[in-house]
Amino acid sequence: KLLGIPTIAVLDLGVGCKFKNIDPSQFPDQFLVTNSLSKNELINLGAKPSNISIAGSTFLESLTKFRPKVKFSTLESYYNLNPYTSLIPFFCYPDTEKSINAIESIARTILDTEVDNPILIIRPHPRSTKKFLLEKICLQFEHLRYDEGEEFNNGNLLFYSKLSFSMVSTVSLESIV
């Protein structure tokens, strides 16, 4: 912006707080946000409504057009699933300790829900450290599977899932798909 180059920021809900201590005159020239709540957040921080466009979630839109490169039977075999399994990807946070706490909580409670035969596929965040600790926690629960994503990309995993968990926003999730 200081060089006179037009700028744009793509934001999700809650990210506007990063602009909290910035003078609105220093804001990007244009904002693309996922929803009206994000737009209102930026307006409350001083952004001009005319500089904000609601773009929706391009990641979710791209998933509707996605066609898997593997069959579900391949996933069943790889993860040792039965045909009646509810496959649930869990995308971790960069902080391994926070991820472990969340995994333990969900692992203990998911069996008490109405989700049939849940199997959680634990995917570490690309910036996670000590990934071996995530793998170790998975060994403590029969319905958890650790997978760094080398065999199947996230799109294939999400295509066959009716439910997924992410400790990061879908904008961040989009960057790892």
PDB file of C-alpha atoms in Angstrom:
ATOM      1  CA  LYS A   1       0.000   0.000   0.000  1.00  0.00           C
ATOM      2  CA  LEU A   2       2.867   2.367   0.789  1.00  0.00           C
ATOM      3  CA  LEU A   3       4.192   1.777  -2.732  1.00  0.00           C
ATOM      4  CA  GLY A   4       0.856   2.690  -4.292  1.00  0.00           C
ATOM      5  CA  ILE A   5       0.008  -0.909  -5.176  1.00  0.00           C
ATOM      6  CA  PRO A   6      -3.688  -1.749  -4.657  1.00  0.00           C
ATOM      7  CA  THR A   7      -4.150  -4.157  -1.746  1.00  0.00           C
ATOM      8  CA  ILE A   8      -6.767  -6.710  -0.803  1.00  0.00           C
ATOM      9  CA  ALA A   9      -7.341  -8.867   2.275  1.00  0.00           C
ATOM     10  CA  VAL A  10      -9.380 -12.082   2.419  1.00  0.00           C
ATOM     11  CA  LEU A  11     -10.868 -12.529   5.883  1.00  0.00           C
ATOM     12  CA  ASP A  12     -12.996 -14.931   7.874  1.00  0.00           C
ATOM     13  CA  LEU A  13     -15.116 -14.156  10.947  1.00  0.00           C
ATOM     14  CA  GLY A  14     -12.988 -13.054  13.892  1.00  0.00           C
ATOM     15  CA  VAL A  15      -9.979 -12.148  11.805  1.00  0.00           C
ATOM     16  CA  GLY A  16     -10.973  -8.498  11.732  1.00  0.00           C
ATOM     17  CA  CYS A  17      -9.564  -8.195  15.245  1.00  0.00           C
ATOM     18  CA  LYS A  18      -6.117  -8.177  13.595  1.00  0.00           C
ATOM     19  CA  PHE A  19      -7.052  -4.724  12.287  1.00  0.00           C
ATOM     20  CA  LYS A  20      -8.190  -3.476  15.713  1.00  0.00           C
ATOM     21  CA  ASN A  21      -5.159  -1.270  16.389  1.00  0.00           C
ATOM     22  CA  ILE A  22      -4.667  -0.100  12.807  1.00  0.00           C
ATOM     23  CA  ASP A  23      -5.889   3.265  11.608  1.00  0.00           C
ATOM     24  CA  PRO A  24      -8.585   2.697   8.945  1.00  0.00           C
ATOM     25  CA  SER A  25      -6.577   4.843   6.519  1.00  0.00           C
ATOM     26  CA  GLN A  26      -3.983   2.039   6.564  1.00  0.00           C
ATOM     27  CA  PHE A  27      -6.531  -0.700   5.808  1.00  0.00           C
ATOM     28  CA  PRO A  28      -6.261  -2.627   2.527  1.00  0.00           C
ATOM     29  CA  ASP A  29      -8.063  -1.045  -0.413  1.00  0.00           C
ATOM     30  CA  GLN A  30     -10.536  -3.923  -0.585  1.00  0.00           C
ATOM     31  CA  PHE A  31     -11.702  -6.715   1.723  1.00  0.00           C
ATOM     32  CA  LEU A  32     -13.203 -10.057   0.672  1.00  0.00           C
ATOM     33  CA  VAL A  33     -15.084 -11.682   3.555  1.00  0.00           C
ATOM     34  CA  THR A  34     -16.954 -14.955   3.972  1.00  0.00           C
ATOM     35  CA  ASN A  35     -20.190 -13.594   5.447  1.00  0.00           C
ATOM     36  CA  SER A  36     -22.162 -10.546   6.683  1.00  0.00           C
ATOM     37  CA  LEU A  37     -20.897 -10.955  10.258  1.00  0.00           C
ATOM     38  CA  SER A  38     -17.335 -10.519   9.004  1.00  0.00           C
ATOM     39  CA  LYS A  39     -18.432  -7.457   7.046  1.00  0.00           C
ATOM     40  CA  ASN A  40     -20.070  -5.919  10.122  1.00  0.00           C
ATOM     41  CA  GLU A  41     -16.957  -6.628  12.169  1.00  0.00           C
ATOM     42  CA  LEU A  42     -14.833  -4.642   9.714  1.00  0.00           C
ATOM     43  CA  ILE A  43     -17.356  -1.794   9.486  1.00  0.00           C
ATOM     44  CA  ASN A  44     -17.265  -1.509  13.282  1.00  0.00           C
ATOM     45  CA  LEU A  45     -13.476  -1.175  13.040  1.00  0.00           C
ATOM     46  CA  GLY A  46     -13.822   1.702  10.572  1.00  0.00           C
ATOM     47  CA  ALA A  47     -13.711   0.034   7.153  1.00  0.00           C
ATOM     48  CA  LYS A  48     -15.895   1.594   4.468  1.00  0.00           C
ATOM     49  CA  PRO A  49     -18.801  -0.703   3.506  1.00  0.00           C
ATOM     50  CA  SER A  50     -18.086  -0.006  -0.172  1.00  0.00           C
ATOM     51  CA  ASN A  51     -14.625  -1.543   0.262  1.00  0.00           C
ATOM     52  CA  ILE A  52     -16.002  -4.854   1.567  1.00  0.00           C
ATOM     53  CA  SER A  53     -17.341  -7.637  -0.658  1.00  0.00           C
ATOM     54  CA  ILE A  54     -18.951 -10.814   0.621  1.00  0.00           C
ATOM     55  CA  ALA A  55     -17.335 -13.625  -1.359  1.00  0.00           C
ATOM     56  CA  GLY A  56     -18.580 -16.613   0.613  1.00  0.00           C
ATOM     57  CA  SER A  57     -16.382 -19.601   1.254  1.00  0.00           C
ATOM     58  CA  THR A  58     -14.620 -20.514  -1.937  1.00  0.00           C
ATOM     59  CA  PHE A  59     -13.327 -23.641  -0.234  1.00  0.00           C
ATOM     60  CA  LEU A  60     -16.828 -24.955   0.469  1.00  0.00           C
ATOM     61  CA  GLU A  61     -17.923 -24.070  -3.045  1.00  0.00           C
ATOM     62  CA  SER A  62     -14.972 -25.944  -4.527  1.00  0.00           C
ATOM     63  CA  LEU A  63     -15.878 -29.026  -2.456  1.00  0.00           C
ATOM     64  CA  THR A  64     -19.289 -29.207  -4.156  1.00  0.00           C
ATOM     65  CA  LYS A  65     -17.504 -29.654  -7.498  1.00  0.00           C
ATOM     66  CA  PHE A  66     -14.822 -31.988  -6.193  1.00  0.00           C
ATOM     67  CA  ARG A  67     -14.764 -35.565  -7.473  1.00  0.00           C
ATOM     68  CA  PRO A  68     -12.648 -38.044  -5.526  1.00  0.00           C
ATOM     69  CA  LYS A  69      -9.730 -39.847  -7.069  1.00  0.00           C
ATOM     70  CA  VAL A  70     -10.183 -42.851  -4.792  1.00  0.00           C
ATOM     71  CA  LYS A  71     -13.155 -45.076  -4.013  1.00  0.00           C
ATOM     72  CA  PHE A  72     -14.609 -45.293  -0.528  1.00  0.00           C
ATOM     73  CA  SER A  73     -13.633 -48.966  -0.444  1.00  0.00           C
ATOM     74  CA  THR A  74      -9.986 -47.859  -0.668  1.00  0.00           C
ATOM     75  CA  LEU A  75     -10.454 -45.645   2.393  1.00  0.00           C
ATOM     76  CA  GLU A  76     -12.269 -48.468   4.189  1.00  0.00           C
ATOM     77  CA  SER A  77      -9.366 -50.792   3.610  1.00  0.00           C
ATOM     78  CA  TYR A  78      -6.672 -48.249   4.495  1.00  0.00           C
ATOM     79  CA  TYR A  79      -8.311 -47.102   7.746  1.00  0.00           C
ATOM     80  CA  ASN A  80      -9.734 -50.529   8.622  1.00  0.00           C
ATOM     81  CA  LEU A  81     -13.363 -49.375   8.505  1.00  0.00           C
ATOM     82  CA  ASN A  82     -16.616 -51.219   8.133  1.00  0.00           C
ATOM     83  CA  PRO A  83     -19.261 -50.124   5.579  1.00  0.00           C
ATOM     84  CA  TYR A  84     -21.399 -48.520   8.306  1.00  0.00           C
ATOM     85  CA  THR A  85     -18.666 -46.250   9.630  1.00  0.00           C
ATOM     86  CA  SER A  86     -19.093 -42.501   9.934  1.00  0.00           C
ATOM     87  CA  LEU A  87     -15.780 -41.149   8.721  1.00  0.00           C
ATOM     88  CA  ILE A  88     -14.929 -37.906  10.564  1.00  0.00           C
ATOM     89  CA  PRO A  89     -11.800 -35.948   9.677  1.00  0.00           C
ATOM     90  CA  PHE A  90     -10.345 -33.916  12.530  1.00  0.00           C
ATOM     91  CA  PHE A  91      -7.947 -31.184  11.398  1.00  0.00           C
ATOM     92  CA  CYS A  92      -5.643 -30.174  14.220  1.00  0.00           C
ATOM     93  CA  TYR A  93      -4.348 -26.822  15.387  1.00  0.00           C
ATOM     94  CA  PRO A  94      -0.646 -25.934  15.044  1.00  0.00           C
ATOM     95  CA  ASP A  95      -0.302 -26.148  18.846  1.00  0.00           C
ATOM     96  CA  THR A  96       0.015 -29.899  19.523  1.00  0.00           C
ATOM     97  CA  GLU A  97      -0.986 -29.639  23.195  1.00  0.00           C
ATOM     98  CA  LYS A  98      -4.236 -27.831  22.358  1.00  0.00           C
ATOM     99  CA  SER A  99      -4.924 -30.404  19.665  1.00  0.00           C
ATOM    100  CA  ILE A 100      -4.390 -33.284  22.091  1.00  0.00           C
ATOM    101  CA  ASN A 101      -6.806 -31.730  24.602  1.00  0.00           C
ATOM    102  CA  ALA A 102      -9.460 -31.340  21.912  1.00  0.00           C
ATOM    103  CA  ILE A 103      -8.896 -34.848  20.544  1.00  0.00           C
ATOM    104  CA  GLU A 104      -9.229 -36.400  23.998  1.00  0.00           C
ATOM    105  CA  SER A 105     -12.427 -34.465  24.676  1.00  0.00           C
ATOM    106  CA  ILE A 106     -14.052 -35.429  21.368  1.00  0.00           C
ATOM    107  CA  ALA A 107     -12.824 -39.017  21.582  1.00  0.00           C
ATOM    108  CA  ARG A 108     -14.505 -39.407  24.976  1.00  0.00           C
ATOM    109  CA  THR A 109     -17.805 -37.787  23.984  1.00  0.00           C
ATOM    110  CA  ILE A 110     -18.423 -38.696  20.333  1.00  0.00           C
ATOM    111  CA  LEU A 111     -19.497 -42.228  21.209  1.00  0.00           C
ATOM    112  CA  ASP A 112     -22.353 -40.778  23.286  1.00  0.00           C
ATOM    113  CA  THR A 113     -23.793 -38.897  20.311  1.00  0.00           C
ATOM    114  CA  GLU A 114     -26.133 -40.098  17.581  1.00  0.00           C
ATOM    115  CA  VAL A 115     -23.262 -40.436  15.097  1.00  0.00           C
ATOM    116  CA  ASP A 116     -23.202 -44.072  13.967  1.00  0.00           C
ATOM    117  CA  ASN A 117     -19.873 -45.890  14.361  1.00  0.00           C
ATOM    118  CA  PRO A 118     -17.678 -42.770  14.360  1.00  0.00           C
ATOM    119  CA  ILE A 119     -14.063 -43.092  13.286  1.00  0.00           C
ATOM    120  CA  LEU A 120     -12.054 -39.890  13.619  1.00  0.00           C
ATOM    121  CA  ILE A 121      -9.175 -39.407  11.212  1.00  0.00           C
ATOM    122  CA  ILE A 122      -6.696 -37.174  13.017  1.00  0.00           C
ATOM    123  CA  ARG A 123      -4.776 -34.933  10.638  1.00  0.00           C
ATOM    124  CA  PRO A 124      -1.983 -32.794  12.109  1.00  0.00           C
ATOM    125  CA  HIS A 125      -1.642 -29.173  11.064  1.00  0.00           C
ATOM    126  CA  PRO A 126       1.300 -28.682   8.679  1.00  0.00           C
ATOM    127  CA  ARG A 127       3.040 -26.482  11.299  1.00  0.00           C
ATOM    128  CA  SER A 128       2.458 -28.915  14.174  1.00  0.00           C
ATOM    129  CA  THR A 129       5.486 -29.996  16.130  1.00  0.00           C
ATOM    130  CA  LYS A 130       5.808 -33.257  18.054  1.00  0.00           C
ATOM    131  CA  LYS A 131       3.354 -35.011  15.745  1.00  0.00           C
ATOM    132  CA  PHE A 132       4.327 -38.287  17.384  1.00  0.00           C
ATOM    133  CA  LEU A 133       2.283 -37.172  20.425  1.00  0.00           C
ATOM    134  CA  LEU A 134      -0.822 -36.937  18.232  1.00  0.00           C
ATOM    135  CA  GLU A 135      -0.155 -40.421  16.933  1.00  0.00           C
ATOM    136  CA  LYS A 136       0.337 -41.649  20.507  1.00  0.00           C
ATOM    137  CA  ILE A 137      -3.045 -40.302  21.674  1.00  0.00           C
ATOM    138  CA  CYS A 138      -4.733 -42.042  18.746  1.00  0.00           C
ATOM    139  CA  LEU A 139      -3.438 -45.393  19.944  1.00  0.00           C
ATOM    140  CA  GLN A 140      -5.383 -44.923  23.194  1.00  0.00           C
ATOM    141  CA  PHE A 141      -8.772 -44.909  21.459  1.00  0.00           C
ATOM    142  CA  GLU A 142     -10.132 -47.616  19.174  1.00  0.00           C
ATOM    143  CA  HIS A 143     -12.126 -45.098  17.126  1.00  0.00           C
ATOM    144  CA  LEU A 144      -9.187 -42.785  16.281  1.00  0.00           C
ATOM    145  CA  ARG A 145      -6.818 -43.092  13.334  1.00  0.00           C
ATOM    146  CA  TYR A 146      -3.723 -40.933  12.914  1.00  0.00           C
ATOM    147  CA  ASP A 147      -2.954 -39.904   9.359  1.00  0.00           C
ATOM    148  CA  GLU A 148      -0.570 -37.205   8.139  1.00  0.00           C
ATOM    149  CA  GLY A 149      -2.343 -37.168   4.786  1.00  0.00           C
ATOM    150  CA  GLU A 150       0.339 -38.744   2.647  1.00  0.00           C
ATOM    151  CA  GLU A 151      -1.984 -41.419   1.229  1.00  0.00           C
ATOM    152  CA  PHE A 152      -5.200 -39.407   0.665  1.00  0.00           C
ATOM    153  CA  ASN A 153      -5.559 -35.673   0.237  1.00  0.00           C
ATOM    154  CA  ASN A 154      -7.986 -33.732   2.402  1.00  0.00           C
ATOM    155  CA  GLY A 155     -10.462 -33.340  -0.454  1.00  0.00           C
ATOM    156  CA  ASN A 156     -10.867 -37.109  -0.815  1.00  0.00           C
ATOM    157  CA  LEU A 157     -11.298 -37.471   2.928  1.00  0.00           C
ATOM    158  CA  LEU A 158     -13.867 -34.670   3.157  1.00  0.00           C
ATOM    159  CA  PHE A 159     -15.834 -35.958   0.159  1.00  0.00           C
ATOM    160  CA  TYR A 160     -16.699 -39.185   1.996  1.00  0.00           C
ATOM    161  CA  SER A 161     -17.445 -37.472   5.316  1.00  0.00           C
ATOM    162  CA  LYS A 162     -20.776 -36.187   6.539  1.00  0.00           C
ATOM    163  CA  LEU A 163     -19.105 -34.347   9.406  1.00  0.00           C
ATOM    164  CA  SER A 164     -15.655 -32.909  10.004  1.00  0.00           C
ATOM    165  CA  PHE A 165     -13.936 -30.995  12.780  1.00  0.00           C
ATOM    166  CA  SER A 166     -11.375 -28.276  12.306  1.00  0.00           C
ATOM    167  CA  MET A 167      -9.531 -26.369  14.995  1.00  0.00           C
ATOM    168  CA  VAL A 168      -8.808 -23.698  12.396  1.00  0.00           C
ATOM    169  CA  SER A 169     -11.165 -21.708  10.213  1.00  0.00           C
ATOM    170  CA  THR A 170     -12.265 -22.965   6.829  1.00  0.00           C
ATOM    171  CA  VAL A 171     -10.063 -20.287   5.275  1.00  0.00           C
ATOM    172  CA  SER A 172      -7.090 -21.916   6.991  1.00  0.00           C
ATOM    173  CA  LEU A 173      -8.434 -25.342   6.113  1.00  0.00           C
ATOM    174  CA  GLU A 174      -8.619 -24.269   2.486  1.00  0.00           C
ATOM    175  CA  SER A 175      -4.895 -23.583   2.523  1.00  0.00           C
ATOM    176  CA  ILE A 176      -4.083 -27.181   3.452  1.00  0.00           C
ATOM    177  CA  VAL A 177      -6.450 -28.913   1.027  1.00  0.00           C
TER     178      VAL A 177
END
